[in-house]
CSV table of C-alpha atoms and ligand atoms in Angstrom, one decimal:
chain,number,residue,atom,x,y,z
D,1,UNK,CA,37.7,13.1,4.5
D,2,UNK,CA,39.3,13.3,0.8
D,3,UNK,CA,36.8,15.2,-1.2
D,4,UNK,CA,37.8,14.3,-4.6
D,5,UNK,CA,35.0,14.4,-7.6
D,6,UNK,CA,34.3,11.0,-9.3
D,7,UNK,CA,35.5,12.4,-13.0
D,8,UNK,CA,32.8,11.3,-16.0
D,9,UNK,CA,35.3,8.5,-17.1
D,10,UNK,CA,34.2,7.0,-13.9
D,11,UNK,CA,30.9,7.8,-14.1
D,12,UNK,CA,30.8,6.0,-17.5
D,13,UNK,CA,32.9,3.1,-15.6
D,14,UNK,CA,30.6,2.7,-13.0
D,15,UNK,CA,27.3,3.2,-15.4
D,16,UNK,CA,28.4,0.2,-17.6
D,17,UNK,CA,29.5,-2.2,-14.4
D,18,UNK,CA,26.3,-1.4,-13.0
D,19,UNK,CA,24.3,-2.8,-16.7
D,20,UNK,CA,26.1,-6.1,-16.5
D,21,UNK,CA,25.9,-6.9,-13.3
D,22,UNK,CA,22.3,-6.4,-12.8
D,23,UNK,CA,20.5,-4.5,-15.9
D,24,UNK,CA,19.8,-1.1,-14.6
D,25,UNK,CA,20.7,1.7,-17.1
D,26,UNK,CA,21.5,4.8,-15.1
D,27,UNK,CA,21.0,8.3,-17.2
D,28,UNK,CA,23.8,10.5,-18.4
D,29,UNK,CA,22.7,12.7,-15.0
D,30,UNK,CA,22.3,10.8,-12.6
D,31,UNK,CA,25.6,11.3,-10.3
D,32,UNK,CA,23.7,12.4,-7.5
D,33,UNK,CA,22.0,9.3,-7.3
D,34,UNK,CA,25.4,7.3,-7.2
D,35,UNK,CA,26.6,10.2,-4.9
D,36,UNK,CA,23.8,9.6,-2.2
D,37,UNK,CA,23.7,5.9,-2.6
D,38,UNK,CA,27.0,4.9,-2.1
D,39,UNK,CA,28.3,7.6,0.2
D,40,UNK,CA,27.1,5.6,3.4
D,41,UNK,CA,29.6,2.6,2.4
D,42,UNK,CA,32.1,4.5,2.2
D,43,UNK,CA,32.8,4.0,5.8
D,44,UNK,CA,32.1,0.3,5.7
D,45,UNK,CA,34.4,-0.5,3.0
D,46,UNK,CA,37.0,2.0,4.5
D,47,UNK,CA,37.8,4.5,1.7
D,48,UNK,CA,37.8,8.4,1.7
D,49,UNK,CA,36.3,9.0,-1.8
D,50,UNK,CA,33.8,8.2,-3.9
D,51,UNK,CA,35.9,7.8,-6.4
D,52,UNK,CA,38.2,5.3,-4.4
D,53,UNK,CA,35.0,3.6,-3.9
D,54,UNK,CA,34.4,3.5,-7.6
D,55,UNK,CA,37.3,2.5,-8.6
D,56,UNK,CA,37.5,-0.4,-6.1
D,57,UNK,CA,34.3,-1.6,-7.1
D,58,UNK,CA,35.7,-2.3,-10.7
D,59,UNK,CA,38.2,-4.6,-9.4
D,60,UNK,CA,36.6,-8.2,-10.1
D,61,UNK,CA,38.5,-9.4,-7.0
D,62,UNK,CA,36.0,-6.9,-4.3
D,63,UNK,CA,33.2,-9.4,-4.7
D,64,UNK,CA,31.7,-8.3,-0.9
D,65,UNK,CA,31.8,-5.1,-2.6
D,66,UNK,CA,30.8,-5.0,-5.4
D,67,UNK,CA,27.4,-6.7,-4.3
D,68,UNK,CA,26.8,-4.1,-1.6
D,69,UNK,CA,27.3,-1.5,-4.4
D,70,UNK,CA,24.6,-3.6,-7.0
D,71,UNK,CA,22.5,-3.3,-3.4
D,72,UNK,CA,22.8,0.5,-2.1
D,73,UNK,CA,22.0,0.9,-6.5
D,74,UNK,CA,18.9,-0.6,-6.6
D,75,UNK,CA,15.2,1.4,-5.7
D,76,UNK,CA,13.4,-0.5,-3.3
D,77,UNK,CA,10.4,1.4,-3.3
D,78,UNK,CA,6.7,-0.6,-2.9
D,79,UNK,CA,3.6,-0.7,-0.9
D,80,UNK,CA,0.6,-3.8,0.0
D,81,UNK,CA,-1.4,-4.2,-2.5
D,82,UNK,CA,-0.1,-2.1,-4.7
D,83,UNK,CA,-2.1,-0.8,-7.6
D,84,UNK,CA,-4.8,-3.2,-6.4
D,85,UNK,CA,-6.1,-4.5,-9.3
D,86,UNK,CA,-3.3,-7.3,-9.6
D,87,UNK,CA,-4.8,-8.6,-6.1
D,88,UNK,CA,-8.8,-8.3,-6.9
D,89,UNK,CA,-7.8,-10.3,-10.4
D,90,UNK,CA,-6.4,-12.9,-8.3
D,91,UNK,CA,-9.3,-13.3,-6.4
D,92,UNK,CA,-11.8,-12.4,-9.2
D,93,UNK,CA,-10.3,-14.5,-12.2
D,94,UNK,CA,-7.0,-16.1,-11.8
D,95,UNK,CA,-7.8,-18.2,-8.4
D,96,UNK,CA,-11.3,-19.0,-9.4
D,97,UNK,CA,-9.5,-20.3,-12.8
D,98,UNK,CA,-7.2,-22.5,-10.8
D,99,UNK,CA,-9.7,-23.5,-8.1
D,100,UNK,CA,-9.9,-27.6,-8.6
D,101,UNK,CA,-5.8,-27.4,-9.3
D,102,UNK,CA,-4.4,-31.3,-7.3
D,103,UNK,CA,-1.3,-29.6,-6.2
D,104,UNK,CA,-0.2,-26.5,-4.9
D,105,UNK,CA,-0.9,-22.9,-7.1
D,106,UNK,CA,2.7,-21.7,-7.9
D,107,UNK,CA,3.5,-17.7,-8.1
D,108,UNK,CA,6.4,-16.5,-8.1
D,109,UNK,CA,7.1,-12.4,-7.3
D,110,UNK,CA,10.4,-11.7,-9.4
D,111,UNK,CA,11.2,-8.7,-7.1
D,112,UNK,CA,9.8,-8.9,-4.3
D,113,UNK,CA,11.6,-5.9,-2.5
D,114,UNK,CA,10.7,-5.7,1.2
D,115,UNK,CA,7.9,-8.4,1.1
D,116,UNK,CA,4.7,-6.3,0.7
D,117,UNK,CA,4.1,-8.2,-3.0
D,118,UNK,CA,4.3,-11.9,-1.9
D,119,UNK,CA,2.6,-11.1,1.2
D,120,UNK,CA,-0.2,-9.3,-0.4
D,121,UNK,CA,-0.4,-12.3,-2.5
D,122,UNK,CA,-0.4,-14.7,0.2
D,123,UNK,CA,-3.2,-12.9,2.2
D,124,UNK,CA,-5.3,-12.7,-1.1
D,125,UNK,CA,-5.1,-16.6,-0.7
D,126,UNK,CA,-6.1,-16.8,2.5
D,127,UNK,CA,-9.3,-14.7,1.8
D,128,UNK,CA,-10.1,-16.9,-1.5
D,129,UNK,CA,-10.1,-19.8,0.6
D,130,UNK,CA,-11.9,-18.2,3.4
D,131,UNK,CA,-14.7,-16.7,0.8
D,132,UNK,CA,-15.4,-20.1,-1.1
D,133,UNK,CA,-14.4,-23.2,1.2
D,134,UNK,CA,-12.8,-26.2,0.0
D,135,UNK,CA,-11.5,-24.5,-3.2
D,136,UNK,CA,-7.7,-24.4,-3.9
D,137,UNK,CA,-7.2,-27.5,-1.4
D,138,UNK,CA,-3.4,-28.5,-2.0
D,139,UNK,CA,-2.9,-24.2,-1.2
D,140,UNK,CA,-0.3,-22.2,-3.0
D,141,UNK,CA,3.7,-21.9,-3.1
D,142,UNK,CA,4.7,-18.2,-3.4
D,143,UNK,CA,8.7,-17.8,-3.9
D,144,UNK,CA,9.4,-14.1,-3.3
D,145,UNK,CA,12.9,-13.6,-5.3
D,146,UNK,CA,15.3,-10.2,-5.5
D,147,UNK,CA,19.3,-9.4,-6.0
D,148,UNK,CA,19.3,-7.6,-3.2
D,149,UNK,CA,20.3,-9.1,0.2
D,150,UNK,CA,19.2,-6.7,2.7
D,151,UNK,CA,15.1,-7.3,1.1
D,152,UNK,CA,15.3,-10.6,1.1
D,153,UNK,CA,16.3,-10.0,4.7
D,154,UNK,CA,13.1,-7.8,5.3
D,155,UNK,CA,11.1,-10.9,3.5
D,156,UNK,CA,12.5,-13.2,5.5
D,157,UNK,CA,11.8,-11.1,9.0
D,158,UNK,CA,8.8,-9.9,7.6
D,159,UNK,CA,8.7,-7.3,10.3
D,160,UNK,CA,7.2,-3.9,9.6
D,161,UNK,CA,7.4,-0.3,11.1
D,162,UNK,CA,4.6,1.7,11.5
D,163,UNK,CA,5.4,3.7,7.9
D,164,UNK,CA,5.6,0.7,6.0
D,165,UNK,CA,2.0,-1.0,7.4
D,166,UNK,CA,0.7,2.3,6.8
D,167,UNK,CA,0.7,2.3,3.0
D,168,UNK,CA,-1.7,-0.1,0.9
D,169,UNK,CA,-3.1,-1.9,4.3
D,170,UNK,CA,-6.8,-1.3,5.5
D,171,UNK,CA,-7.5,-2.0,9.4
D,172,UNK,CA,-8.9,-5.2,8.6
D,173,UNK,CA,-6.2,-6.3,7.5
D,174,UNK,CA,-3.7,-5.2,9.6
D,175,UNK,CA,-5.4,-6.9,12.6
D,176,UNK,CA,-6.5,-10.0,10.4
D,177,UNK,CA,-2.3,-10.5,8.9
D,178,UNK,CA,0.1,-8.9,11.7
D,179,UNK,CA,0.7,-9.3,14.9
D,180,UNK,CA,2.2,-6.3,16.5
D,181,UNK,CA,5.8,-6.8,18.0
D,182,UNK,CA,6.1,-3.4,19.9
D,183,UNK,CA,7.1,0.2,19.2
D,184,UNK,CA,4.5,0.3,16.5
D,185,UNK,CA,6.1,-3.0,14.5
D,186,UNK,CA,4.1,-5.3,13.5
D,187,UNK,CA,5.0,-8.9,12.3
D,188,UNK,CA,2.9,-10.9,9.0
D,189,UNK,CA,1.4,-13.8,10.7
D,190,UNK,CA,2.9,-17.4,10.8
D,191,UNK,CA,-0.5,-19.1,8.5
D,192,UNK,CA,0.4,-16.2,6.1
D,193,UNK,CA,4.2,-16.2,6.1
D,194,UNK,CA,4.3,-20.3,5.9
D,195,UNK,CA,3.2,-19.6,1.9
D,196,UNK,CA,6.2,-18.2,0.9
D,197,UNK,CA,9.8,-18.8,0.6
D,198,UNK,CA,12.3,-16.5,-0.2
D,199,UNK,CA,15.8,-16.4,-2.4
D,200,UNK,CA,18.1,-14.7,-4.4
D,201,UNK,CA,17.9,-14.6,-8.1
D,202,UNK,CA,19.4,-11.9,-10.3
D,203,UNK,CA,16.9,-11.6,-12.8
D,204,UNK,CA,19.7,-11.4,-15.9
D,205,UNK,CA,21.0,-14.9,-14.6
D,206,UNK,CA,19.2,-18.0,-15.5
D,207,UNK,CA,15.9,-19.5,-14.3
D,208,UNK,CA,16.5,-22.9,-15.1
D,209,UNK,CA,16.7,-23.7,-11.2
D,210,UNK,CA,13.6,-21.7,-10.1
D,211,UNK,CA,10.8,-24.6,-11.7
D,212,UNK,CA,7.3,-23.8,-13.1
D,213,UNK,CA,4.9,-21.5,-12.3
D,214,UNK,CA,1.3,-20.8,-13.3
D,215,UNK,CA,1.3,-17.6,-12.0
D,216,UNK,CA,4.3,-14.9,-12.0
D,217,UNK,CA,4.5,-11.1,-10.6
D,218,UNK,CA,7.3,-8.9,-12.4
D,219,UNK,CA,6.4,-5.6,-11.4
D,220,UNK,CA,8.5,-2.0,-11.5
D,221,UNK,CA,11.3,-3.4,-12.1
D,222,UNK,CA,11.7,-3.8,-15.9
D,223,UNK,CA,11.6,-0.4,-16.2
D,224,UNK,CA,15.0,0.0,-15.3
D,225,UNK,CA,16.1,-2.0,-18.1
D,226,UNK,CA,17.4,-1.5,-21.5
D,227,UNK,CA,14.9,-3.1,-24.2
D,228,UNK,CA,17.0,-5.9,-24.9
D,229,UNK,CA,17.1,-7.0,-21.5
D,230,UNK,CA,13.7,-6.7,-20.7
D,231,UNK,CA,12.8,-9.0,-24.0
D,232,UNK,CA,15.1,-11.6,-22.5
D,233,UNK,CA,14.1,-11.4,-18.8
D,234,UNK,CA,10.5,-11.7,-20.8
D,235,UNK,CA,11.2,-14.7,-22.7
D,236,UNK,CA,12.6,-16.6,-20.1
D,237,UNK,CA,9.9,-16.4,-18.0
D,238,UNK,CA,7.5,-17.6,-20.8
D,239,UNK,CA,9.9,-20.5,-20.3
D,240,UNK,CA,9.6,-20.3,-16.2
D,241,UNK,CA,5.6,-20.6,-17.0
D,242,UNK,CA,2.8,-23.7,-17.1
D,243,UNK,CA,1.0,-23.4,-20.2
D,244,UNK,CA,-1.9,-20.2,-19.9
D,245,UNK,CA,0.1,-19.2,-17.2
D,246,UNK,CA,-0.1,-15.7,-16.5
D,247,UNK,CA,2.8,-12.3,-16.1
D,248,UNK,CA,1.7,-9.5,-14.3
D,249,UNK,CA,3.9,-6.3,-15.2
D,250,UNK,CA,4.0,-3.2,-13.2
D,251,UNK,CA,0.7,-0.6,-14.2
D,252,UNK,CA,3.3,1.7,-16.2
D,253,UNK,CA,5.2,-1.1,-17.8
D,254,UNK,CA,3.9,-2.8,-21.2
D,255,UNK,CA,5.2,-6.0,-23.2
D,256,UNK,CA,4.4,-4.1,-26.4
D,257,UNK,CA,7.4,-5.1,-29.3
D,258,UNK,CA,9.3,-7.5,-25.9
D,259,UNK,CA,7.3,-10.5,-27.0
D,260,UNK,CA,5.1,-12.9,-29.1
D,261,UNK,CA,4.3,-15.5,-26.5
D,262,UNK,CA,2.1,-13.8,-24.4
D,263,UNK,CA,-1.7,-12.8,-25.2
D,264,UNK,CA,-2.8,-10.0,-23.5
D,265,UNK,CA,-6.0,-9.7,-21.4
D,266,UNK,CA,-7.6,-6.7,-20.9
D,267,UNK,CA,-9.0,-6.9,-17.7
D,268,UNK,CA,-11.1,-3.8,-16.4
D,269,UNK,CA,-9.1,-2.3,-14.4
D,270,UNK,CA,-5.7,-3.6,-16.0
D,271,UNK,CA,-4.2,-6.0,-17.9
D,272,UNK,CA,-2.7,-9.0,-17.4
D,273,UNK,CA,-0.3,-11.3,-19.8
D,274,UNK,CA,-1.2,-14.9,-20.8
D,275,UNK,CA,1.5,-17.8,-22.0
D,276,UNK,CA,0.0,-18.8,-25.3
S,1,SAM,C1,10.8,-0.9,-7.1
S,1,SAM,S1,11.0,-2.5,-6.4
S,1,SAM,C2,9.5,-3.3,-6.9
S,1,SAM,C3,8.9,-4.2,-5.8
S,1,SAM,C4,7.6,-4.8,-6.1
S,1,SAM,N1,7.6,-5.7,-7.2
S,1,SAM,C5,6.5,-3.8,-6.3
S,1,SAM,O1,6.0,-3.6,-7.5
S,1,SAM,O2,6.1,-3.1,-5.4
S,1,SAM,C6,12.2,-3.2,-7.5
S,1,SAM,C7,13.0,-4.4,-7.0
S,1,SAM,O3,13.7,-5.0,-8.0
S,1,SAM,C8,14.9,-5.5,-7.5
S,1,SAM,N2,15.9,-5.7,-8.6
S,1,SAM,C9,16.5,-4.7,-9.3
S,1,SAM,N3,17.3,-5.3,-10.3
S,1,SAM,C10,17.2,-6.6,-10.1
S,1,SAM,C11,17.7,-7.7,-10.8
S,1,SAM,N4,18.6,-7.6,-11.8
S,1,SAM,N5,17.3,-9.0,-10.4
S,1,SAM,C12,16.4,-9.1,-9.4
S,1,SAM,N6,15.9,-8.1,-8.7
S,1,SAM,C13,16.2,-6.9,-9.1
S,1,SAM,C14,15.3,-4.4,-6.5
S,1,SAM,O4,16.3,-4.9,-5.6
S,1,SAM,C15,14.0,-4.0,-5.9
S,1,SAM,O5,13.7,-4.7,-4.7
């Protein structure tokens, strides 16, 4: 195999290409990253270099490529019921808020990675309804949306290994949500999965097609954007959302100097963003 370097012409190349097409600013240092992310397609797309690779990618023509490359790039990293506060907030405040609503709840998770968010969100229905009968009687709609193909495959399947059910998931439930599918998998339950829907939506393209929601989970994802892009992905979802609908941001990521449309609502623990 060609060993040649990628040169920092390249690097710069590839950084920019990788902005437009989906908003994630890569550091001045980060070539190992692009090194051990898009080494494995190297095989798949048939060239000897990274650099080949690189260079290839730039073409507009390598459309198959270029969105396995905007794929390998992004960080897929989450957990069920991650941070927890979002989920007891639902259950505590947001649902109890919406309880008497004639049509379904609408949430939308913005990047859904792998599943865990929506999921987590559509088991923290279930035990609202279970808890306090007859509330939330049309149910909810929760649209799980990411750029990357191979999650919203994972949504989709919503099949888990025994590493992934082990982060975030208490025994109850794991035998309550899952049913297990052999060699320590374990699939999210039908009742449960029948909630959601999934698609792809690049979060820099436009909503307009995505509808209202009265509820909407953006979370460790706008940290990879520049400021500019966050305060547009920010606005458009004040469009995206019913009137005191709510934004949930990741527990590192803040709206502060993004927007004026939201109030924010410090909840103890957390904070949540409300439409005005
Ligand atoms: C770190 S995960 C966060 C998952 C989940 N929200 C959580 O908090 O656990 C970030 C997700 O954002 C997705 N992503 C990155 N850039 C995106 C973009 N421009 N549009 C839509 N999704 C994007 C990635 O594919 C990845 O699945």
């Amino acid at each position: 195999m060609e060993n040649k370097h990628l040169q920092q012409g390249e690097y710069d190349q590839f950084r920019t290409f990788l902005e437009q097409q989906c908003g994630i600013v890569l550091g001045d240092n980060k070539l190992y990253l692009v090194k051990s992310r898009l080494a494995p397609l190297m095989a798949r797309f048939n060239v000897e270099s990274l650099s080949e690779l690189v260079s290839k990618t730039l073409s507009p023509h390598e459309r198959q490529l270029r969105a396995a490359v905007v794929d390998a790039m992004t960080t897929n990293e989450t957990l069920w019921f991650r941070d927890q506060y979002p989920f007891d907030l639902l259950q505590s405040k947001l649902f109890p808020e919406h309880k008497d609503l004639r049509r379904p709840l609408k949430i939308w998770s913005a990047a859904s990675s792998s599943g865990q968010e929506p999921y987590s969100i559509a088991m923290s229905v279930a035990e609202f309804q279970a808890k306090s009968p007859g509330v939330l009687k049309m149910g909810a709609q929760i649209v799980g949306t990411d750029i990357s193909n191979t999650m919203l495959d994972m949504c989709k399947h919503a099949e888990y290994d025994s590493l992934a059910l082990a982060r975030g998931l208490s025994a109850e439930r794991r035998k309550k949500f899952f049913k297990d599918s052999g060699n320590g998998m374990a699939q999210v339950i039908d009742p449960i999965k029948k909630l959601t829907s999934f698609r792809h939506l690049n979060l820099l393209d436009s909503y307009a097609l995505m509808g209202k929601f009265d509820i909407i989970f953006c979370r460790n994802v706008l940290i990879y954007f520049s400021p500019e892009v966050k305060a547009k992905i920010i606005a458009q979802f004040a469009q995206a959302l019913n009137p005191k609908g709510y934004l949930f941001l990741g527990a590192s990521e803040s709206m502060s100097g993004l927007s004026t449309e939201f109030d924010m609502v410090r909840c103890n623990p957390g904070i949540i963003y409300q439409k005005k």
